[in-house]
mmCIF file of C-alpha atoms in Angstrom:
data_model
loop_
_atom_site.group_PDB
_atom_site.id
_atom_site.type_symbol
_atom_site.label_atom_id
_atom_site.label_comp_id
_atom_site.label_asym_id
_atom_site.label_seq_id
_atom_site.Cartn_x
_atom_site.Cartn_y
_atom_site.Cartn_z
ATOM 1 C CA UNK T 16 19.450 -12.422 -17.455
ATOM 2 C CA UNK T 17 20.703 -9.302 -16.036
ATOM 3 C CA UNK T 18 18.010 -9.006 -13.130
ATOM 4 C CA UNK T 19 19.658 -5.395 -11.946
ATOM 5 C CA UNK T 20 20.435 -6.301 -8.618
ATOM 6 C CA UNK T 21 20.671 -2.775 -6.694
ATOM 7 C CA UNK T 22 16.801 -2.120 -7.839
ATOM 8 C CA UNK T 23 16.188 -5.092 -5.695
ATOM 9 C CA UNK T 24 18.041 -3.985 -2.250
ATOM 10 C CA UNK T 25 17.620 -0.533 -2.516
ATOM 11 C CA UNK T 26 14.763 1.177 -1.607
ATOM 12 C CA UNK T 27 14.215 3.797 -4.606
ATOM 13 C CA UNK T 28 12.418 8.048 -4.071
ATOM 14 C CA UNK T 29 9.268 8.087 -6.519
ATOM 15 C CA UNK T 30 7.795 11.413 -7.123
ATOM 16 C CA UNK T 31 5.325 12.348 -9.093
ATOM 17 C CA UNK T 32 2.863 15.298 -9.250
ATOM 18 C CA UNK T 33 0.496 14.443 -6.719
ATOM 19 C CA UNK T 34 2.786 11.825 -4.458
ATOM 20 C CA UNK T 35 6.205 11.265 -3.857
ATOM 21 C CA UNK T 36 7.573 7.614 -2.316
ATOM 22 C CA UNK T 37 10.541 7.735 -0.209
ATOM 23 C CA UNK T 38 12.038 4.882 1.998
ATOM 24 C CA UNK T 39 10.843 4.242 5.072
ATOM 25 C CA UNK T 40 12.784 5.624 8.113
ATOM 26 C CA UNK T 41 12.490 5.044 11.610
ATOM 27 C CA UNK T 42 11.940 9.219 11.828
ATOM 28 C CA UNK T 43 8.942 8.055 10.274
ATOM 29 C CA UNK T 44 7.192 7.381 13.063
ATOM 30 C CA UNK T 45 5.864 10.735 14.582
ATOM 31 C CA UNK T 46 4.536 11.409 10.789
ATOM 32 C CA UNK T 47 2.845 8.301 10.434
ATOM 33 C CA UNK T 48 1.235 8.855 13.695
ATOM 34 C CA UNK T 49 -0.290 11.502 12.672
ATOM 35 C CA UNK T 50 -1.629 9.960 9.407
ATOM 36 C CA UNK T 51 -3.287 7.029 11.378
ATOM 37 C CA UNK T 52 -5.004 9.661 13.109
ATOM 38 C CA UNK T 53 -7.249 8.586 15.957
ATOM 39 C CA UNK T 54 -7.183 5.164 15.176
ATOM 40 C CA UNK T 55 -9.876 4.808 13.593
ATOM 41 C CA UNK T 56 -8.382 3.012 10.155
ATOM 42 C CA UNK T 57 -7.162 0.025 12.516
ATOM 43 C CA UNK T 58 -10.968 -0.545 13.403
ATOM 44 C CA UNK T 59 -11.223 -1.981 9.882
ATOM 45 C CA UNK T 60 -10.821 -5.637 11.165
ATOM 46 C CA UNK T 61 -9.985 -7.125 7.831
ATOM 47 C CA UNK T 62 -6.671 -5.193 7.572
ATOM 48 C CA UNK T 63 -3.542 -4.748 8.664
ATOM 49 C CA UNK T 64 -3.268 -0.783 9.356
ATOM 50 C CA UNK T 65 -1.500 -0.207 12.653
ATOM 51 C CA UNK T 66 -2.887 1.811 15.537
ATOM 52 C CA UNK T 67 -1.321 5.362 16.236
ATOM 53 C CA UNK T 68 0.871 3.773 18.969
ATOM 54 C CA UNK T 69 2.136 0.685 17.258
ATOM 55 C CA UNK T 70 3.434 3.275 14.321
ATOM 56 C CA UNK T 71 7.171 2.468 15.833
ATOM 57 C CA UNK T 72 7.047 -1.152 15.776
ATOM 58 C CA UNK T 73 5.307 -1.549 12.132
ATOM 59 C CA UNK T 74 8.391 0.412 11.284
ATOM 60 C CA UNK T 75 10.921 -1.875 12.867
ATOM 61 C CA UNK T 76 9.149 -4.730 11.330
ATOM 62 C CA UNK T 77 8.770 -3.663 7.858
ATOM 63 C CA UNK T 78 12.632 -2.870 8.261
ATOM 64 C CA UNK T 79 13.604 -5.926 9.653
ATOM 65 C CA UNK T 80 11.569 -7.721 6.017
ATOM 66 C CA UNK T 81 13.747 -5.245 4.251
ATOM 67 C CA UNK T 82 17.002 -6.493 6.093
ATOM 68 C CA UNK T 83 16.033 -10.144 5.221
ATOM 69 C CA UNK T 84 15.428 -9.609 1.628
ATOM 70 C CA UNK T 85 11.686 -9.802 1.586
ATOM 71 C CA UNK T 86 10.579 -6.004 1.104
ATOM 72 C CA UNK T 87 11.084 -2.853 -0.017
ATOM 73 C CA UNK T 88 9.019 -0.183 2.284
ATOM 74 C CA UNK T 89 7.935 3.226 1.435
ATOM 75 C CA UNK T 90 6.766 6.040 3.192
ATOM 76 C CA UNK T 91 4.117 7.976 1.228
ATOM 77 C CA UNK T 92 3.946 12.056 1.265
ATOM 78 C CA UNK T 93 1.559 14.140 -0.695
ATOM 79 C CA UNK T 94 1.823 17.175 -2.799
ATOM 80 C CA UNK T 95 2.490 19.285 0.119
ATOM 81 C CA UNK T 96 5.455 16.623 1.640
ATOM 82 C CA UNK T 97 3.339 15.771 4.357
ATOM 83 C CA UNK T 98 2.855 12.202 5.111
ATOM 84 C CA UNK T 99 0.292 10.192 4.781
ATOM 85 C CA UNK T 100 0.700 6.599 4.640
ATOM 86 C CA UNK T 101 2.790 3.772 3.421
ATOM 87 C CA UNK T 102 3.075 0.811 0.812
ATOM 88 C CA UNK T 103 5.486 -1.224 0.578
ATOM 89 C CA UNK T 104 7.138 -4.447 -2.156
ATOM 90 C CA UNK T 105 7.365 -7.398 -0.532
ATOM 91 C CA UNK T 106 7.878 -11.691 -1.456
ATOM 92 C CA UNK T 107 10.424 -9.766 -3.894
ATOM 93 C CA UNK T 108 12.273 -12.620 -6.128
ATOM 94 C CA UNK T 109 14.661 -11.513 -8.655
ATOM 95 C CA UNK T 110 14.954 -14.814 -9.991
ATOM 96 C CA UNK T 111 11.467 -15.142 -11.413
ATOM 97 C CA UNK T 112 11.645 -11.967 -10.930
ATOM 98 C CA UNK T 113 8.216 -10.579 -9.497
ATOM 99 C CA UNK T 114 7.292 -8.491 -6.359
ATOM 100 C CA UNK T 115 4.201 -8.196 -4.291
ATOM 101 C CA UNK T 116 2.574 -4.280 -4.035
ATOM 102 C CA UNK T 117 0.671 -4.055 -0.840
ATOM 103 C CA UNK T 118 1.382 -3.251 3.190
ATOM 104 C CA UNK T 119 -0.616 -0.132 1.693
ATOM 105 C CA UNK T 120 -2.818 2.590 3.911
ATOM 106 C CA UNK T 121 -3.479 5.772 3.674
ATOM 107 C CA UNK T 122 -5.046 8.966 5.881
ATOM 108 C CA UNK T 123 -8.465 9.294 5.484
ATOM 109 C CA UNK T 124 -7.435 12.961 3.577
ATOM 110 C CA UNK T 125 -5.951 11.634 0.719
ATOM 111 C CA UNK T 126 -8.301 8.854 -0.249
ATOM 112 C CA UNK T 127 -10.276 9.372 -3.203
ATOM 113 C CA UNK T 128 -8.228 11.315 -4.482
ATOM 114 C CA UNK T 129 -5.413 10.710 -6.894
ATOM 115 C CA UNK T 130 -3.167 10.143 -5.041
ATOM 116 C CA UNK T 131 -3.062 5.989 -4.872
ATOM 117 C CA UNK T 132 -3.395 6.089 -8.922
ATOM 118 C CA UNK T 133 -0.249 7.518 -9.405
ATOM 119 C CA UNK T 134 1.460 5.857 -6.336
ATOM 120 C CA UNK T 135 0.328 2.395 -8.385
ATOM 121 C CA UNK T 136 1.596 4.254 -11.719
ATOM 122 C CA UNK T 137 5.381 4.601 -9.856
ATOM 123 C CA UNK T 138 5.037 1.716 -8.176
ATOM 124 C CA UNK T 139 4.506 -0.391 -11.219
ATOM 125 C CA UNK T 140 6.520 1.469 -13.648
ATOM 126 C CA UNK T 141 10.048 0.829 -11.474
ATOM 127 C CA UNK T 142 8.826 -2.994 -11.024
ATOM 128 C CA UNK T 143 8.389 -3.228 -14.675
ATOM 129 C CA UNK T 144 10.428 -0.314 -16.269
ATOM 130 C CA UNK T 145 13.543 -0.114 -13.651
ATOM 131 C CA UNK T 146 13.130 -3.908 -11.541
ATOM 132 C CA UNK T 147 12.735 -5.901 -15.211
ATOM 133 C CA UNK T 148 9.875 -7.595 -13.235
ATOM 134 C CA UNK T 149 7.871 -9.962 -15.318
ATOM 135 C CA UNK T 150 4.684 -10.138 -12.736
ATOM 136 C CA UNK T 151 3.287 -8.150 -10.027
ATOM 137 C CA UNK T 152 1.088 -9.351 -7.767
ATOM 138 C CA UNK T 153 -1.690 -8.025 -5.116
ATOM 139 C CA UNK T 154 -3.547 -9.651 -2.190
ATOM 140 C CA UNK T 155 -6.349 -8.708 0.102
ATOM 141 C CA UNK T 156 -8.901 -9.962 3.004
ATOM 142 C CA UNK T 157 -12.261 -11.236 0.715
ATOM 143 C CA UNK T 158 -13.647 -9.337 3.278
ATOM 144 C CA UNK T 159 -12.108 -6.099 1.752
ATOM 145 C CA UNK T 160 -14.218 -5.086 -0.818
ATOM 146 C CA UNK T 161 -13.069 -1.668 -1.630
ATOM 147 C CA UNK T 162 -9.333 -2.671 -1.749
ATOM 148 C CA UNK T 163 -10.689 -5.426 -4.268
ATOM 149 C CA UNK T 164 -12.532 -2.959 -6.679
ATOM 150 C CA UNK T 165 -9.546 -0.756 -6.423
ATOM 151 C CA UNK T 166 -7.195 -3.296 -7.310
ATOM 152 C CA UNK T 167 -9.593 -4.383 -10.334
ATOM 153 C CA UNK T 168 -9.469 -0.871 -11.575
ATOM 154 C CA UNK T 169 -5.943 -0.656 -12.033
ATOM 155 C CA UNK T 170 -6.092 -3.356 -14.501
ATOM 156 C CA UNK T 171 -4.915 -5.925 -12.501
ATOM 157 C CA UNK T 172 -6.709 -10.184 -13.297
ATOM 158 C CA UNK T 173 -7.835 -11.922 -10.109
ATOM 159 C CA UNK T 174 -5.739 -15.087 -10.240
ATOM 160 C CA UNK T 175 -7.996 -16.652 -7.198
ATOM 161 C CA UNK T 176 -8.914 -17.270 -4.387
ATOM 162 C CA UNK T 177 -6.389 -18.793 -1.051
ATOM 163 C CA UNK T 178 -8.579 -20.594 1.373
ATOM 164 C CA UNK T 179 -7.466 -19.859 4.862
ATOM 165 C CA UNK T 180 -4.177 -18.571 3.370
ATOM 166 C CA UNK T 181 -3.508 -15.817 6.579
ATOM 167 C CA UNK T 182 -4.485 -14.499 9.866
ATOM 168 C CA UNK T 183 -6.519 -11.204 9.946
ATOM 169 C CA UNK T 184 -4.787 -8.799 12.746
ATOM 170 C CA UNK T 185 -7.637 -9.957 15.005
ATOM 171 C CA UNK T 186 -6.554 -13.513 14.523
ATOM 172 C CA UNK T 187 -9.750 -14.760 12.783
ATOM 173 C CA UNK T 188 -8.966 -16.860 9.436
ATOM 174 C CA UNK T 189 -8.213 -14.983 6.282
ATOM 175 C CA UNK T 190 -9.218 -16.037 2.859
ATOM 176 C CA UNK T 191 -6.981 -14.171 0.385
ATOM 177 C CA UNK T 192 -7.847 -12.447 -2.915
ATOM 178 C CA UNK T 193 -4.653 -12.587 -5.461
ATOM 179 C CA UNK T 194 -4.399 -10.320 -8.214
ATOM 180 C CA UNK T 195 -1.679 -9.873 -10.778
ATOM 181 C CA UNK T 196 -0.486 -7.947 -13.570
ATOM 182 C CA UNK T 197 2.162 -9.355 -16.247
ATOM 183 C CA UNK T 198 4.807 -7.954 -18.322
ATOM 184 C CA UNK T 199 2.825 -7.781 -21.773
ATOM 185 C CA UNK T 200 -0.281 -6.313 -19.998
ATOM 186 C CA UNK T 201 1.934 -3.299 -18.634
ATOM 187 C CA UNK T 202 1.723 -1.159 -21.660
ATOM 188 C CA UNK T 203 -2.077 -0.904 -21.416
ATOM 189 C CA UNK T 204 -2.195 -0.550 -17.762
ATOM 190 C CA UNK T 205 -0.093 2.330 -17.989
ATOM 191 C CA UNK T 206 -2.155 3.590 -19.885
ATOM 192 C CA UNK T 207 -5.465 3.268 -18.071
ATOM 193 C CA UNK T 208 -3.670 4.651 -15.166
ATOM 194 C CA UNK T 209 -2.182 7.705 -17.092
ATOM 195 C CA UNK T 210 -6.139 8.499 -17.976
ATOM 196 C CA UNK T 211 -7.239 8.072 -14.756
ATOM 197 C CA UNK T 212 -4.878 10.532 -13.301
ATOM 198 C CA UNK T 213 -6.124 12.912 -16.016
ATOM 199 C CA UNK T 214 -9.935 12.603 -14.285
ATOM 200 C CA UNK T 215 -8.823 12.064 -10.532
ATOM 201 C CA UNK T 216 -11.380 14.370 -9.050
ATOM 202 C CA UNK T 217 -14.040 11.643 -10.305
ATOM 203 C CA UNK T 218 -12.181 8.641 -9.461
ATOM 204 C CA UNK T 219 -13.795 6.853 -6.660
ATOM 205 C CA UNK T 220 -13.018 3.886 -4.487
ATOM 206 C CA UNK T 221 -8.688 4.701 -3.270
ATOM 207 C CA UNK T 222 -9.187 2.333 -0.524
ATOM 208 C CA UNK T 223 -6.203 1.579 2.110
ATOM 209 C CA UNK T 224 -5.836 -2.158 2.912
ATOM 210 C CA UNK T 225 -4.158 -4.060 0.178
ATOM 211 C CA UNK T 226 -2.172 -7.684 1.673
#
């Protein structure tokens, strides 16, 4: 199986219309700084979104996963190039082969909008399209209800449920919520996605949060 080995340690730019995905970059940090804003999206105790001042060291560690194999991290910019957020694949395995979407947040300006839709459109299309994945998969806090109706409405099964599976960022237990989406259900996911990028401005529920 030819499992296209530089799509799997090289961090690919993504652009679309309303998004483009670039990888991450330590001269990242002042711009992501300014997406986190005044902290408040690291209130959100059932996810992992950094404070303002920890935007440096979520960089070196989502670099250090890529240096070890284990990720792929993006920095996400919006129509205008600013940034405002990131996402990342991660538990990548070429040998399945199969990724993880998630390590994803965004400014509070760009939810609701559609912007996440088609960041989940390019996302998914180089796993399945460019990667040759045959899975992707998505996890969340149980506790994170809007990341779990977003994830839902991409088309994505819930596979089930991982009792005491992780650590919240506040150290409490976290149960885990795993989605996935499979080679043969791509075609019609792409689809859904497609339409929903067509009625964006109605689209509810782009949450920040996912893993």
């Amino acid at each position: 199986m030819d499992i296209r080995t530089s799509h799997w340690t090289t961090v690919p730019t993504l652009r679309g219309r309303h998004v483009t995905l670039e990888p991450l970059h330590v001269d990242h940090a002042a711009g992501l700084r300014a997406a986190l804003g005044n902290g408040e999206l690291s209130k959100l105790w059932y996810t992992n979104v950094p404070p303002p001042e920890q935007a440096g060291s979520y960089i070196a560690a989502a670099l250090e996963m890529q240096a070890k194999g284990q990720a792929l991290p993006f920095v996400v910019r919006n129509a205008e190039g600013a940034i405002v957020g990131c996402t990342r694949y991660y538990d990548v395995d070429p040998v399945v082969p199969r990724v993880q979407i998630g390590y994803t947040w965004y400014a509070r300006s760009v939810q609701r909008t559609g912007l996440n839709t088609e960041a989940k459109l390019l996302l998914l299309g180089y796993a399945f399209e460019a990667m040759g994945c045959i899975c992707v998969g998505f996890e969340t806090s149980w506790f994170n209800h809007a990341s779990r109706a977003a994830i839902g409405r991409l088309g994505a099964k819930q596979d089930g449920v991982l009792r005491s599976h992780r650590r919240h960022a506040d150290g409490s237990v976290r149960d885990t919520v795993a989605f996935s989406i499979i080679e043969s259900e791509w075609p019609a996911v792409k689809r859904n996605l497609l339409h929903k990028l067509e009625q964006h401005d109605s689209e509810p529920g782009d949450s920040q949060g996912e893993r």
